[in-house]
Coordinates of C-alpha atoms in Angstrom, one line a residue:
X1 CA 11.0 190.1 -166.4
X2 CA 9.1 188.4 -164.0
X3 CA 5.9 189.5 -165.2
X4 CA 7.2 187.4 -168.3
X5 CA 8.8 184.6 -166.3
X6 CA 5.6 183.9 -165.0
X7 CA 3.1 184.2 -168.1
X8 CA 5.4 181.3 -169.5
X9 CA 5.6 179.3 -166.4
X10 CA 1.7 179.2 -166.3
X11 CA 1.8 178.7 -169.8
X12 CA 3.6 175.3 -169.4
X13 CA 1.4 174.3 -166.5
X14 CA -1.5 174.9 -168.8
X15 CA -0.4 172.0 -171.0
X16 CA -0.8 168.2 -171.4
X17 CA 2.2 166.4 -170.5
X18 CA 1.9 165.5 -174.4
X19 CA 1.7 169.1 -175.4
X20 CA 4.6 169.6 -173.5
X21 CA 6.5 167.2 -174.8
X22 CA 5.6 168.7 -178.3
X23 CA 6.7 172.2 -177.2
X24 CA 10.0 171.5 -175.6
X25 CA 11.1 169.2 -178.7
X26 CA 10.2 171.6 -181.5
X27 CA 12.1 174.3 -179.1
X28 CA 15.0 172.6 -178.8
X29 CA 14.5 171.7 -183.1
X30 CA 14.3 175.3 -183.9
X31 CA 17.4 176.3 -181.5
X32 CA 20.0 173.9 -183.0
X33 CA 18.5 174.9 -186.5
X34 CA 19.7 178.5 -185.8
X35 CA 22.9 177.3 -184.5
X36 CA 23.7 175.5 -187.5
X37 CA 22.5 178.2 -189.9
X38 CA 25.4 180.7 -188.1
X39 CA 28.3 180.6 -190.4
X40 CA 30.8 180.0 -187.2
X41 CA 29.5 176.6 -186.8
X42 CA 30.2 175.6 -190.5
X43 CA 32.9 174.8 -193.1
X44 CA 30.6 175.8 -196.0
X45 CA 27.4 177.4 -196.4
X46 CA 24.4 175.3 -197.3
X47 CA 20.9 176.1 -197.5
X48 CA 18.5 176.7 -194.6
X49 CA 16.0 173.8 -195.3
X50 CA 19.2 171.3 -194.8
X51 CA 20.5 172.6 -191.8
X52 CA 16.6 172.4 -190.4
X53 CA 16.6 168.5 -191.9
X54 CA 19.9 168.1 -189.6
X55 CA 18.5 169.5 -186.8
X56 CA 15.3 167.3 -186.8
X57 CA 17.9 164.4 -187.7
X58 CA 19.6 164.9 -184.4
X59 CA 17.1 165.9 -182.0
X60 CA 15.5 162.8 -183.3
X61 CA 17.8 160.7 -183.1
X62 CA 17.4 159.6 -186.6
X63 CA 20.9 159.8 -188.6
X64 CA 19.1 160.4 -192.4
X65 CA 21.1 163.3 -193.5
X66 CA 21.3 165.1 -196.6
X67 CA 24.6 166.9 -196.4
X68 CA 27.9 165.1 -195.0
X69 CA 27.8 166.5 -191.3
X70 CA 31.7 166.3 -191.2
X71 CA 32.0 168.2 -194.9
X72 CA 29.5 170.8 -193.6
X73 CA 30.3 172.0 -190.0
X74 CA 33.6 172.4 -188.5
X75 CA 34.2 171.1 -184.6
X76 CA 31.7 173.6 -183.4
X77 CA 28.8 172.7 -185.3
X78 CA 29.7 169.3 -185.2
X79 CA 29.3 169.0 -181.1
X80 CA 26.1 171.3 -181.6
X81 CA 24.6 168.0 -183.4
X82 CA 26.1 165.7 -181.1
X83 CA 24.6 167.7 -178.0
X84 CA 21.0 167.9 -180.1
X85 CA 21.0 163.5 -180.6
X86 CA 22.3 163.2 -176.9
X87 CA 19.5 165.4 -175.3
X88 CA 16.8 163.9 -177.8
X89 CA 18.4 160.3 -177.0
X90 CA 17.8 160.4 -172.9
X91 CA 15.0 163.2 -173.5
X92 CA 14.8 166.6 -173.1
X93 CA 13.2 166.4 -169.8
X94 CA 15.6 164.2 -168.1
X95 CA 18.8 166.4 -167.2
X96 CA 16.5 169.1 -166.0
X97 CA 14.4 166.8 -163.9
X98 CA 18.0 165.3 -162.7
X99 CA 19.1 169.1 -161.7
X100 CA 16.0 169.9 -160.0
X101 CA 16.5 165.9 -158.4
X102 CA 19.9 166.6 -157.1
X103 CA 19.1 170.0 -155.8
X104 CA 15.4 170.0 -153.6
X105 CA 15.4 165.7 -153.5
X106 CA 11.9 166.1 -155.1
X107 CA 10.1 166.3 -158.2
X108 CA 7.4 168.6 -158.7
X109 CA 4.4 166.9 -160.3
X110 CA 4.4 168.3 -163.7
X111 CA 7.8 167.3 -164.2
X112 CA 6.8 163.4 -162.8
X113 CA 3.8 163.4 -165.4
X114 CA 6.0 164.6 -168.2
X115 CA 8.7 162.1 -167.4
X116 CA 6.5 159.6 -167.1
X117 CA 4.3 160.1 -170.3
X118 CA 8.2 160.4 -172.0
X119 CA 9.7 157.2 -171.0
X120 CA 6.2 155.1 -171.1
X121 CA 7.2 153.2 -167.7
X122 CA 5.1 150.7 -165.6
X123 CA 3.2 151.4 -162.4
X124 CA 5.1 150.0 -159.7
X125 CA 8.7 151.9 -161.2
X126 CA 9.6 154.7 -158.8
X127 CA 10.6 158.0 -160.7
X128 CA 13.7 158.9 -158.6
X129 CA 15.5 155.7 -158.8
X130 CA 14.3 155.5 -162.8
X131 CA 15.5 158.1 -163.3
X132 CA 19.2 158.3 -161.5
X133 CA 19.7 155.3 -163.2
X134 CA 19.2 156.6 -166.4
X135 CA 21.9 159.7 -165.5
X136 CA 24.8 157.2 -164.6
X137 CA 24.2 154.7 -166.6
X138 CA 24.0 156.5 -169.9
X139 CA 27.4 158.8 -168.3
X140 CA 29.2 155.1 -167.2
X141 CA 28.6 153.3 -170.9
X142 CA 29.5 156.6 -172.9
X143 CA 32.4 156.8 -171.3
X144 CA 33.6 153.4 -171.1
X145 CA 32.3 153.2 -174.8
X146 CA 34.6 156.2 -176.3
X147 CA 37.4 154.8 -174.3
X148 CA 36.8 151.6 -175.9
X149 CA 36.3 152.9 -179.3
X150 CA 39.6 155.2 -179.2
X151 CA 41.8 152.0 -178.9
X152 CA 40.0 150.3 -181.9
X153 CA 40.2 153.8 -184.0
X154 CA 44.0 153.9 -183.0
X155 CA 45.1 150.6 -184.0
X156 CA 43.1 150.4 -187.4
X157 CA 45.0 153.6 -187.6
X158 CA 43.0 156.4 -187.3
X159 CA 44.8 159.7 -186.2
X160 CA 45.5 160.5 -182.5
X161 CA 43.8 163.9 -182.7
X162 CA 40.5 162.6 -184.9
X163 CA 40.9 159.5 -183.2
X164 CA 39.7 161.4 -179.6
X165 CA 36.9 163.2 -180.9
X166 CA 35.8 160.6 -183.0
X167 CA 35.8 158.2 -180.4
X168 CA 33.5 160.6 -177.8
X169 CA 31.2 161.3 -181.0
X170 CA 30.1 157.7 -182.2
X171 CA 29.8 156.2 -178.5
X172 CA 27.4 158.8 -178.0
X173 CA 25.4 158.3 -181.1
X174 CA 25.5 154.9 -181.1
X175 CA 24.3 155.0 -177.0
X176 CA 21.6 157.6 -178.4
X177 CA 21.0 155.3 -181.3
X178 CA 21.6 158.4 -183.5
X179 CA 23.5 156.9 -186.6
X180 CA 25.6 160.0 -186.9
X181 CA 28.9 159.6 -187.9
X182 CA 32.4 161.8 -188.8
X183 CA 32.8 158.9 -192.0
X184 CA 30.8 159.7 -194.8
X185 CA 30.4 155.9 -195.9
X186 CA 29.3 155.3 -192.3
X187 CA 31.4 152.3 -191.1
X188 CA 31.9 150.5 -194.4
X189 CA 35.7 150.9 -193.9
X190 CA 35.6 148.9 -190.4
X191 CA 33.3 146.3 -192.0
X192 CA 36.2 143.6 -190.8
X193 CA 37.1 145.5 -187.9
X194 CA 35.5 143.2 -185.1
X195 CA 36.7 145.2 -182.5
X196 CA 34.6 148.5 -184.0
X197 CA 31.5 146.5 -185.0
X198 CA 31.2 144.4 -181.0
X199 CA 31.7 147.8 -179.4
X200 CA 29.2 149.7 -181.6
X201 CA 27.0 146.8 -181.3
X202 CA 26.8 146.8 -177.4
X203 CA 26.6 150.4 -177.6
X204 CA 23.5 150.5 -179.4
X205 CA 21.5 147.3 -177.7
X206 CA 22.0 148.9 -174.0
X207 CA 20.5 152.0 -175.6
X208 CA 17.9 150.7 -177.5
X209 CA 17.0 148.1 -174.9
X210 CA 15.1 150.8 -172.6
X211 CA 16.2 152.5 -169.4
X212 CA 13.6 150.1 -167.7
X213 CA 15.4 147.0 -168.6
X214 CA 18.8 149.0 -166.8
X215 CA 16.6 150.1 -163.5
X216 CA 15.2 146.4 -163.7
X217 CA 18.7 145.3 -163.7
X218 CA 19.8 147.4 -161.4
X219 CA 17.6 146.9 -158.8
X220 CA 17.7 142.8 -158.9
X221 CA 21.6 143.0 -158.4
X222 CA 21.2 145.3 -155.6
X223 CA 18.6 143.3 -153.8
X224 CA 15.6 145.8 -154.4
X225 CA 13.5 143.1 -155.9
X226 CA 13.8 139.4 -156.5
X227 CA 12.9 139.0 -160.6
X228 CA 13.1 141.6 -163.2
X229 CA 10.2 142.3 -164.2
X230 CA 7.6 141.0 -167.0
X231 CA 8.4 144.0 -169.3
X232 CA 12.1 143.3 -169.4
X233 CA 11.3 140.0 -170.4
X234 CA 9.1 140.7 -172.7
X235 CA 11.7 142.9 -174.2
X236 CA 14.8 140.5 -174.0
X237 CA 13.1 137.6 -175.5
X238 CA 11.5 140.0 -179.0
X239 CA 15.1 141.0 -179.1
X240 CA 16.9 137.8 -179.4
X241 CA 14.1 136.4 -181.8
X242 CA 14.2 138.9 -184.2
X243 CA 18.1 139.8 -183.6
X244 CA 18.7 135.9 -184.5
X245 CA 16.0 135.7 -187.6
X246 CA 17.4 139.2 -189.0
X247 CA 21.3 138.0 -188.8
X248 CA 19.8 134.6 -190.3
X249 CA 18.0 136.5 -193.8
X250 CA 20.7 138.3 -194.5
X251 CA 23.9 136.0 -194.0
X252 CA 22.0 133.4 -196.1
X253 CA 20.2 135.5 -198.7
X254 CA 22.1 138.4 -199.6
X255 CA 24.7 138.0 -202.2
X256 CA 26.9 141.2 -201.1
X257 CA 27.4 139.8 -197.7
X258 CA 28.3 136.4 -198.4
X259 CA 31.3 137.8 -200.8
X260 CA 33.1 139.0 -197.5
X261 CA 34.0 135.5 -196.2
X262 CA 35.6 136.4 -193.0
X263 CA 33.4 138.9 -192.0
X264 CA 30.2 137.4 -193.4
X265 CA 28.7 136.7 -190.0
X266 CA 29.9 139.9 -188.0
X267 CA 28.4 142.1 -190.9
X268 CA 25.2 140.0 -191.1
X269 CA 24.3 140.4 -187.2
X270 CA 25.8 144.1 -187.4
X271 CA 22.9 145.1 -190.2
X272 CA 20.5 143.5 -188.8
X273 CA 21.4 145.1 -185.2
X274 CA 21.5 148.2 -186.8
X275 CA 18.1 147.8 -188.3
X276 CA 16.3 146.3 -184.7
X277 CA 18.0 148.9 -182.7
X278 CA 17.2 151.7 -184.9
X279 CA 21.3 152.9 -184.4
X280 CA 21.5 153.7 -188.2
X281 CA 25.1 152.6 -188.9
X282 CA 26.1 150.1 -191.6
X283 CA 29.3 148.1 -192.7
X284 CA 28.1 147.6 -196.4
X285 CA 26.0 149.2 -198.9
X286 CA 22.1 149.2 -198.0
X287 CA 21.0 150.3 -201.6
X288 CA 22.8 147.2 -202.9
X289 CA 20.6 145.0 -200.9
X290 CA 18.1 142.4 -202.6
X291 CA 14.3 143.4 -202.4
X292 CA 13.8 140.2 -200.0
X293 CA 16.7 141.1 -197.6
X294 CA 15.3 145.1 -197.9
X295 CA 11.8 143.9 -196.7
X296 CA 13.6 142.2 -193.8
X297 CA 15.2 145.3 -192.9
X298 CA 11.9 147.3 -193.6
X299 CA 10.4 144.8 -190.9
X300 CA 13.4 145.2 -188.6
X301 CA 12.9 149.1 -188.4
X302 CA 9.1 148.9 -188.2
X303 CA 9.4 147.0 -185.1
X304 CA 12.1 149.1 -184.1
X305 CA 13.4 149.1 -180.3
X306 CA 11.9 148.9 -176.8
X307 CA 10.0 151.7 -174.4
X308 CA 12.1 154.1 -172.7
X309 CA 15.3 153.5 -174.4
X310 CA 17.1 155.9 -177.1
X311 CA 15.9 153.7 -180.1
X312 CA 12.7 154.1 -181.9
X313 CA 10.3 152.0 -184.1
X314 CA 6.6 150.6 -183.0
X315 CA 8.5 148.8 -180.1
X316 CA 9.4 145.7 -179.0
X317 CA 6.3 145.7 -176.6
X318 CA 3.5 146.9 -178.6
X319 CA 4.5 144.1 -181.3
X320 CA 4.0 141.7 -178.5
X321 CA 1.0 143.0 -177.4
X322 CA -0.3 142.7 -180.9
X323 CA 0.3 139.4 -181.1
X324 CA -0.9 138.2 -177.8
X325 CA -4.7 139.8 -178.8
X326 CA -4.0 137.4 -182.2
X327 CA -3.5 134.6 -180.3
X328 CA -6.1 135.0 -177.9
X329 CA -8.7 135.4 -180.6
X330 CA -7.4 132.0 -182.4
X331 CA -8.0 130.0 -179.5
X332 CA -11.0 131.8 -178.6
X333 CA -9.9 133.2 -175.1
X334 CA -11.7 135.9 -173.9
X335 CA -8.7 137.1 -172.3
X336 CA -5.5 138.3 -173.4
X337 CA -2.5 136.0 -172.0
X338 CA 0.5 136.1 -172.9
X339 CA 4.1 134.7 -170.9
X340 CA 1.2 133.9 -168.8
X341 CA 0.3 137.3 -167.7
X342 CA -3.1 138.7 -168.7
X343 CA -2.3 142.5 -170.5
X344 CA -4.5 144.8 -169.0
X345 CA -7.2 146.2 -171.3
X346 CA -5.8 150.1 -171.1
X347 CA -2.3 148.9 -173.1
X348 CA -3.9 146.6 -175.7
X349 CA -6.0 149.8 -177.3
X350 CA -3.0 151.6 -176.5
X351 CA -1.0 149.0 -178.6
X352 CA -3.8 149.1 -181.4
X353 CA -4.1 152.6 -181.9
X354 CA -0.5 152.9 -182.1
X355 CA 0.0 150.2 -185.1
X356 CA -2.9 151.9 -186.9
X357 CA -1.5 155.5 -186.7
X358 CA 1.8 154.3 -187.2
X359 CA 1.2 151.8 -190.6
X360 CA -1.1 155.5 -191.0
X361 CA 2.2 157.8 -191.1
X362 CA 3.5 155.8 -193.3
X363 CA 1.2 155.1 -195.9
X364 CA 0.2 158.7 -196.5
X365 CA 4.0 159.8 -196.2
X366 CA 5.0 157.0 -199.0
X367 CA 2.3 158.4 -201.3
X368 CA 3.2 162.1 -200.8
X369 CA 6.6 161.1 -201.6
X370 CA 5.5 158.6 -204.6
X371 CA 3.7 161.9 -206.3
X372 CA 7.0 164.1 -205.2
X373 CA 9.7 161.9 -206.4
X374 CA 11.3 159.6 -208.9
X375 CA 12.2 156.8 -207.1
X376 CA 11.0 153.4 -206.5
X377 CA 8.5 152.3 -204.0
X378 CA 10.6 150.0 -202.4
X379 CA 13.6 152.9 -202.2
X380 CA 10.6 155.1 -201.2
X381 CA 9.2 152.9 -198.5
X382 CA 12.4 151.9 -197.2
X383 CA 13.5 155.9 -196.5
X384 CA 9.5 156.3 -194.8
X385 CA 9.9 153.9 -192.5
X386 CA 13.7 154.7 -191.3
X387 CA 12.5 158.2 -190.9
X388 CA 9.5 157.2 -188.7
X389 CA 11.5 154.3 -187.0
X390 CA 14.2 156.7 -186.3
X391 CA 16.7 154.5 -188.0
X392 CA 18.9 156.2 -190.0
X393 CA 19.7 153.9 -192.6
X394 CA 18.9 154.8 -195.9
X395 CA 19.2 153.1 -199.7
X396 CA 21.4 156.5 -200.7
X397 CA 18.5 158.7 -201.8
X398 CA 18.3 161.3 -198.9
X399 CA 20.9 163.9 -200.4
X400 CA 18.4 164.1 -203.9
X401 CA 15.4 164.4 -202.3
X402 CA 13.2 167.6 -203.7
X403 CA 12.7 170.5 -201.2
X404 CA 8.8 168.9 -200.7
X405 CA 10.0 165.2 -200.1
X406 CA 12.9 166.6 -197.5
X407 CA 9.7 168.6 -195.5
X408 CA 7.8 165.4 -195.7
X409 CA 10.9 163.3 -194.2
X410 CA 11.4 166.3 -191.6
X411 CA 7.9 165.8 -190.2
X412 CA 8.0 162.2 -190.5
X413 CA 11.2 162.2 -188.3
X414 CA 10.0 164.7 -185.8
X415 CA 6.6 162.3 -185.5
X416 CA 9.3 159.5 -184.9
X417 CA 10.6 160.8 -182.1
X418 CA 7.9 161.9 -180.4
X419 CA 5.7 158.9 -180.8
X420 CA 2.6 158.7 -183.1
X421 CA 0.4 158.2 -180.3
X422 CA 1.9 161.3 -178.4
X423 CA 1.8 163.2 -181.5
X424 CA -2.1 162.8 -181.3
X425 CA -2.7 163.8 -178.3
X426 CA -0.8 166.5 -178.1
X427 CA -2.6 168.0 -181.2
X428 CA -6.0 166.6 -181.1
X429 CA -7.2 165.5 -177.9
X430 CA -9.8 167.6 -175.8
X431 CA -7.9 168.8 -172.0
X432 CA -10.8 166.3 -170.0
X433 CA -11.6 163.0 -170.6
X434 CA -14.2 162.8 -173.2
X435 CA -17.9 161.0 -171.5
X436 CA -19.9 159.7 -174.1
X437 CA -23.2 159.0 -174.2
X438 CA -23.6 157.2 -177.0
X439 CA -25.4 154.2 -177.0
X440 CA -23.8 150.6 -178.1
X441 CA -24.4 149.1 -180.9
X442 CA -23.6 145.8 -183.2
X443 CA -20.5 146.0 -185.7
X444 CA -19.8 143.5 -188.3
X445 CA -16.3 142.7 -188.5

């Protein structure tokens, strides 16, 4: 045994933090896929290629699903998924490291390299305090976030007993950004509960908003430092932007949303939340959206959430960066400013090469799917780009997917989570740093 113990342990060592973010995920993928094949974790059988898309759904933190999670598994199975979107929501890595924390008050340096390739942070955040933060803070907000949520199930009604679990279940996914739900029209029946859609709402922007913005936080009201830092502003400002201009497009241009009068503004900010923090949840309808409002949502998903956090997408940050190198080139600076902060080189190609791989994903997973299926582009697109933004949301064509378009989405989901850019590495890139000795030469571009 500990001839074995150590084979593995070397094993792991041997690996890029990348590689071993790829490894622990697909572990903990193929586990909760066995679990939920075991008929003691389900109310009816179904077949083993859905039970593997819910597992990737979870682990994710995605929310597509293509069987009703609450028709399929009993309470069992149902916390199985719950536990797989809460560990792939703070990452796998996390309550291990926190153990090991709490325990020997250090952290070897694998576990510092994974965590730090996992959550993306800055230089000058310390790992411990990052990382206790993340621990209590996402403990503190789930529970005062079921609590919440089990007063507004009660009095719109919902049973005492359901009303309990349901409450634990949908803080947690909506903290985790997961879009899982016990209702399977999502939360189309609280579409005028304000009470369900504010708490749901909060939920899913302290998630999505990054555990860097929470130790920033943190550590300006305690005194540690002076100003949060340019990240977390960065992050608020993209947020409220496209938060604002998302709630705009679709309480002024789509016609389903301007029939519900009272509720017109609470379900327009509540889709486009949903969309931005890639939570997965909606009050009405998505397939009964208007191609212009759909794009809007596309775009909302593409862009997705923030570094660190539980929500996905090409992030908050990288979109910034993006546009700071645009800028920079129209007016002919040599440098790239932005906020007025110059972005180091090392996170613009960063920021490049992930908006290439990601529009990448996409593209070829759209096409595969255009030969595969019978659906419309936009339908198609629209399903892509939730599954690679880790959204959730769907226009109601997950469940008739063929076997080949469900393996597509599956890996699409799985790339999601992991990030494109950590995805490539942990598959193609060489153990040292690649020296080249090529010589430079003139591009036309």
């Amino acid at each position: 045994m500990n001839y074995i113990t150590k084979k593995y342990r070397r094993f792991r060592l041997s690996l890029s933090p990348q590689q071993n973010l790829l490894y622990g995920f697909v572990s903990y993928t193929l586990a909760g896929w066995l679990l939920l094949c075991l008929p003691f974790f389900q109310k009816q059988a179904v077949s083993a290629l859905d039970n593997l898309f819910i597992a990737t759904s979870a682990i994710s933190t995605t929310g597509l699903v293509t069987v009703s999670v609450f028709d399929t598994y009993n309470g069992f199975g149902q916390f199985v998924v719950m536990l797989l979107f809460q560990i792939g929501g703070i990452g796998y890595m996390t309550f291990t490291s926190f153990i090991l924390l709490s325990r020997t008050g250090n952290l070897t340096h694998w576990h510092q390299r994974i965590l730090n390739t996992e959550f993306a942070m800055p230089r000058d955040f310390q790992i411990r305090d990052f990382l206790r933060s993340v621990i209590i803070f996402t403990i503190g907000i789930e529970t005062i976030g079921a609590l919440c949520l089990y007063i507004a199930f009660t009095r719109a009604g919902v049973e005492h007993n359901f009303a309990v679990w349901s409450s634990i279940y949908h803080s947690v996914s909506a903290f985790c950004t997961a879009g899982f739900g016990l209702y399977n029209d999502s939360f189309e029946q609280f579409a005028g509960n304000t009470a369900v859609n504010t708490i749901l709402s909060v939920l899913a922007i302290c998630g999505s908003l990054g555990f860097i913005v929470v130790t920033d936080i943190w550590n300006r009201l305690t005194g540690k430092t002076r100003k949060i830092t340019y990240t977390s502003r960065i992050i608020f400002t993209v947020l409220t932007v496209l938060l604002a201009g998302g709630t705009f497009m679709i309480y002024f241009f789509e016609p389903s949303v301007s029939t519900l009068e009272s509720s017109r503004l609470t379900t327009s900010f509540f889709q486009a939340m949903t969309a931005l923090t890639t939570v997965g949840f909606n009050t009405v309808p998505i397939g009964g959206f208007t191609l212009p409002v759909l794009l809007v949502v596309i775009l909302l998903m593409y862009v997705g959430a923030s570094p660190s956090g539980t929500g996905g997408g090409l992030k908050s940050t990288t979109l910034t960066a993006l546009i700071a190198i645009m800028w920079s080139r129209i007016r002919n600076n040599n440098r790239v400013v932005f906020f007025g902060k110059k972005i180091p080189l090392e996170r613009l190609y960063v920021a490049t090469s992930v908006f290439i791989l990601y529009a990448t994903v996409i593209f070829v997973a759209t096409l595969v799917l255009a030969f595969t299926e019978h659906f419309s582009l936009e339908q198609i697109l629209f399903e892509i780009t939730s599954a690679i933004g880790t959204v959730g949301l769907s226009t109601g064509i997950t469940g008739d997917l063929s076997p080949w378009g469900k393996a597509v989405v599956i890996f699409v989901m799985f790339i999601g989570r992991l990030g494109v850019l950590t995805f490539g590495l942990a598959v193609m890139a060489r153990r040292k740093l690649w020296k080249t000795r090529a010589t430079q030469d003139d591009l036309a571009v």
